[in-house]
Amino acid sequence: MSTNELRPATRAWPRQQRGITLIGLIFWATLITFVAIVALRVVPTVNEYYTIARTVDKVAREGGGTVPEIRIAFDRYRQIEYGITSLTGRDLDITKENDRIVVSFAYSKEIELFGPVHLLIKYQGRSH
Protein backbone atom coordinates (compact mmCIF):
# COMPACT_ATOMS: atom_id res chain seq x y z
CA MET A 1 0.00 0.00 0.00
CA SER A 2 1.12 3.44 -0.79
CA THR A 3 1.04 6.29 1.66
CA ASN A 4 -1.61 8.09 -0.35
CA GLU A 5 -4.06 5.28 0.23
CA LEU A 6 -3.57 5.37 3.99
CA ARG A 7 -4.35 9.06 4.36
CA PRO A 8 -7.95 9.94 5.02
CA ALA A 9 -9.60 11.97 2.30
CA THR A 10 -9.44 15.61 3.26
CA ARG A 11 -12.06 17.88 1.97
CA ALA A 12 -10.82 21.24 0.82
CA TRP A 13 -13.10 23.90 2.14
CA PRO A 14 -13.47 26.74 -0.32
CA ARG A 15 -11.99 29.97 0.90
CA GLN A 16 -14.26 32.93 1.29
CA GLN A 17 -14.67 34.59 -2.10
CA ARG A 18 -13.40 38.07 -2.65
CA GLY A 19 -14.61 40.57 -5.16
CA ILE A 20 -17.19 43.18 -5.78
CA THR A 21 -20.91 42.61 -5.78
CA LEU A 22 -23.29 43.94 -8.39
CA ILE A 23 -24.55 46.60 -5.99
CA GLY A 24 -20.98 47.59 -5.19
CA LEU A 25 -20.20 47.81 -8.90
CA ILE A 26 -23.23 50.03 -9.52
CA PHE A 27 -22.30 52.25 -6.56
CA TRP A 28 -18.70 52.73 -7.72
CA ALA A 29 -19.75 53.27 -11.35
CA THR A 30 -22.23 55.95 -10.24
CA LEU A 31 -19.66 57.65 -8.02
CA ILE A 32 -16.96 57.63 -10.69
CA THR A 33 -19.42 58.94 -13.30
CA PHE A 34 -20.51 61.78 -11.01
CA VAL A 35 -16.90 62.77 -10.28
CA ALA A 36 -16.08 62.65 -14.01
CA ILE A 37 -19.05 64.88 -14.88
CA VAL A 38 -18.06 67.43 -12.25
CA ALA A 39 -14.42 67.37 -13.40
CA LEU A 40 -15.36 67.80 -17.06
CA ARG A 41 -17.50 70.82 -16.19
CA VAL A 42 -15.04 72.43 -13.74
CA VAL A 43 -11.71 72.00 -15.58
CA PRO A 44 -12.51 74.58 -18.32
CA THR A 45 -13.35 77.23 -15.71
CA VAL A 46 -10.11 76.54 -13.83
CA ASN A 47 -8.23 76.81 -17.12
CA GLU A 48 -9.94 80.16 -17.77
CA TYR A 49 -8.95 81.36 -14.28
CA TYR A 50 -5.28 80.56 -14.87
CA THR A 51 -5.43 82.25 -18.29
CA ILE A 52 -6.89 85.37 -16.67
CA ALA A 53 -4.25 85.30 -13.93
CA ARG A 54 -1.41 85.08 -16.49
CA THR A 55 -2.96 87.87 -18.56
CA VAL A 56 -3.39 90.09 -15.50
CA ASP A 57 0.29 89.57 -14.61
CA LYS A 58 1.36 90.53 -18.15
CA VAL A 59 -0.89 93.59 -18.17
CA ALA A 60 0.37 94.74 -14.75
CA ARG A 61 3.98 94.50 -15.96
CA GLU A 62 3.61 95.77 -19.53
CA GLY A 63 0.17 97.36 -19.84
CA GLY A 64 1.00 100.97 -19.21
CA GLY A 65 0.95 103.50 -16.44
CA THR A 66 -2.66 104.63 -16.36
CA VAL A 67 -5.87 102.82 -15.56
CA PRO A 68 -7.35 103.23 -19.08
CA GLU A 69 -4.15 101.92 -20.68
CA ILE A 70 -4.22 98.82 -18.47
CA ARG A 71 -7.90 98.17 -19.24
CA ILE A 72 -7.27 98.55 -22.99
CA ALA A 73 -4.25 96.24 -22.79
CA PHE A 74 -6.32 93.60 -20.99
CA ASP A 75 -9.08 93.84 -23.59
CA ARG A 76 -6.46 93.47 -26.34
CA TYR A 77 -5.10 90.30 -24.71
CA ARG A 78 -8.70 89.12 -24.26
CA GLN A 79 -9.33 89.43 -28.00
CA ILE A 80 -6.25 87.32 -28.70
CA GLU A 81 -6.94 84.75 -25.96
CA TYR A 82 -10.39 83.34 -26.71
CA GLY A 83 -10.46 81.43 -23.42
CA ILE A 84 -11.35 84.58 -21.44
CA THR A 85 -15.11 85.09 -21.44
CA SER A 86 -15.89 85.99 -17.81
CA LEU A 87 -14.09 89.34 -17.51
CA THR A 88 -13.50 92.51 -19.45
CA GLY A 89 -11.17 95.40 -18.79
CA ARG A 90 -13.96 97.22 -16.94
CA ASP A 91 -14.12 94.41 -14.36
CA LEU A 92 -10.52 94.86 -13.20
CA ASP A 93 -9.65 96.65 -9.96
CA ILE A 94 -6.45 98.61 -10.57
CA THR A 95 -4.49 100.12 -7.68
CA LYS A 96 -0.99 101.29 -6.94
CA GLU A 97 0.99 99.86 -4.03
CA ASN A 98 4.52 101.11 -3.33
CA ASP A 99 4.91 102.56 -6.86
CA ARG A 100 3.83 99.24 -8.33
CA ILE A 101 0.63 98.67 -10.28
CA VAL A 102 -1.56 95.91 -8.84
CA VAL A 103 -4.41 94.52 -10.90
CA SER A 104 -7.06 92.52 -9.02
CA PHE A 105 -10.08 90.62 -10.26
CA ALA A 106 -12.95 88.61 -8.81
CA TYR A 107 -15.83 86.82 -10.50
CA SER A 108 -18.25 83.97 -9.97
CA LYS A 109 -18.88 81.09 -12.32
CA GLU A 110 -22.09 79.06 -12.12
CA ILE A 111 -21.84 75.61 -13.65
CA GLU A 112 -24.92 73.54 -14.42
CA LEU A 113 -24.26 69.94 -13.46
CA PHE A 114 -27.59 68.32 -14.23
CA GLY A 115 -31.21 69.38 -13.87
CA PRO A 116 -31.64 71.96 -11.13
CA VAL A 117 -28.22 71.25 -9.60
CA HIS A 118 -25.63 73.98 -10.10
CA LEU A 119 -22.13 74.51 -8.77
CA LEU A 120 -21.04 78.05 -7.89
CA ILE A 121 -17.30 78.78 -7.90
CA LYS A 122 -15.95 82.16 -6.84
CA TYR A 123 -12.59 83.06 -8.36
CA GLN A 124 -10.36 85.92 -7.32
CA GLY A 125 -6.78 86.88 -7.92
CA ARG A 126 -4.31 89.68 -8.32
CA SER A 127 -1.08 90.41 -10.11
CA HIS A 128 2.20 89.61 -8.44
Coordinates of C-alpha atoms in Angstrom, one line a residue, residues 29-107:
A29 CA -19.7 53.3 -11.3
T30 CA -22.2 55.9 -10.2
L31 CA -19.7 57.6 -8.0
I32 CA -17.0 57.6 -10.7
T33 CA -19.4 58.9 -13.3
F34 CA -20.5 61.8 -11.0
V35 CA -16.9 62.8 -10.3
A36 CA -16.1 62.6 -14.0
I37 CA -19.1 64.9 -14.9
V38 CA -18.1 67.4 -12.2
A39 CA -14.4 67.4 -13.4
L40 CA -15.4 67.8 -17.1
R41 CA -17.5 70.8 -16.2
V42 CA -15.0 72.4 -13.7
V43 CA -11.7 72.0 -15.6
P44 CA -12.5 74.6 -18.3
T45 CA -13.3 77.2 -15.7
V46 CA -10.1 76.5 -13.8
N47 CA -8.2 76.8 -17.1
E48 CA -9.9 80.2 -17.8
Y49 CA -8.9 81.4 -14.3
Y50 CA -5.3 80.6 -14.9
T51 CA -5.4 82.3 -18.3
I52 CA -6.9 85.4 -16.7
A53 CA -4.2 85.3 -13.9
R54 CA -1.4 85.1 -16.5
T55 CA -3.0 87.9 -18.6
V56 CA -3.4 90.1 -15.5
D57 CA 0.3 89.6 -14.6
K58 CA 1.4 90.5 -18.1
V59 CA -0.9 93.6 -18.2
A60 CA 0.4 94.7 -14.8
R61 CA 4.0 94.5 -16.0
E62 CA 3.6 95.8 -19.5
G63 CA 0.2 97.4 -19.8
G64 CA 1.0 101.0 -19.2
G65 CA 1.0 103.5 -16.4
T66 CA -2.7 104.6 -16.4
V67 CA -5.9 102.8 -15.6
P68 CA -7.4 103.2 -19.1
E69 CA -4.1 101.9 -20.7
I70 CA -4.2 98.8 -18.5
R71 CA -7.9 98.2 -19.2
I72 CA -7.3 98.6 -23.0
A73 CA -4.3 96.2 -22.8
F74 CA -6.3 93.6 -21.0
D75 CA -9.1 93.8 -23.6
R76 CA -6.5 93.5 -26.3
Y77 CA -5.1 90.3 -24.7
R78 CA -8.7 89.1 -24.3
Q79 CA -9.3 89.4 -28.0
I80 CA -6.3 87.3 -28.7
E81 CA -6.9 84.7 -26.0
Y82 CA -10.4 83.3 -26.7
G83 CA -10.5 81.4 -23.4
I84 CA -11.3 84.6 -21.4
T85 CA -15.1 85.1 -21.4
S86 CA -15.9 86.0 -17.8
L87 CA -14.1 89.3 -17.5
T88 CA -13.5 92.5 -19.4
G89 CA -11.2 95.4 -18.8
R90 CA -14.0 97.2 -16.9
D91 CA -14.1 94.4 -14.4
L92 CA -10.5 94.9 -13.2
D93 CA -9.7 96.6 -10.0
I94 CA -6.4 98.6 -10.6
T95 CA -4.5 100.1 -7.7
K96 CA -1.0 101.3 -6.9
E97 CA 1.0 99.9 -4.0
N98 CA 4.5 101.1 -3.3
D99 CA 4.9 102.6 -6.9
R100 CA 3.8 99.2 -8.3
I101 CA 0.6 98.7 -10.3
V102 CA -1.6 95.9 -8.8
V103 CA -4.4 94.5 -10.9
S104 CA -7.1 92.5 -9.0
F105 CA -10.1 90.6 -10.3
A106 CA -12.9 88.6 -8.8
Y107 CA -15.8 86.8 -10.5

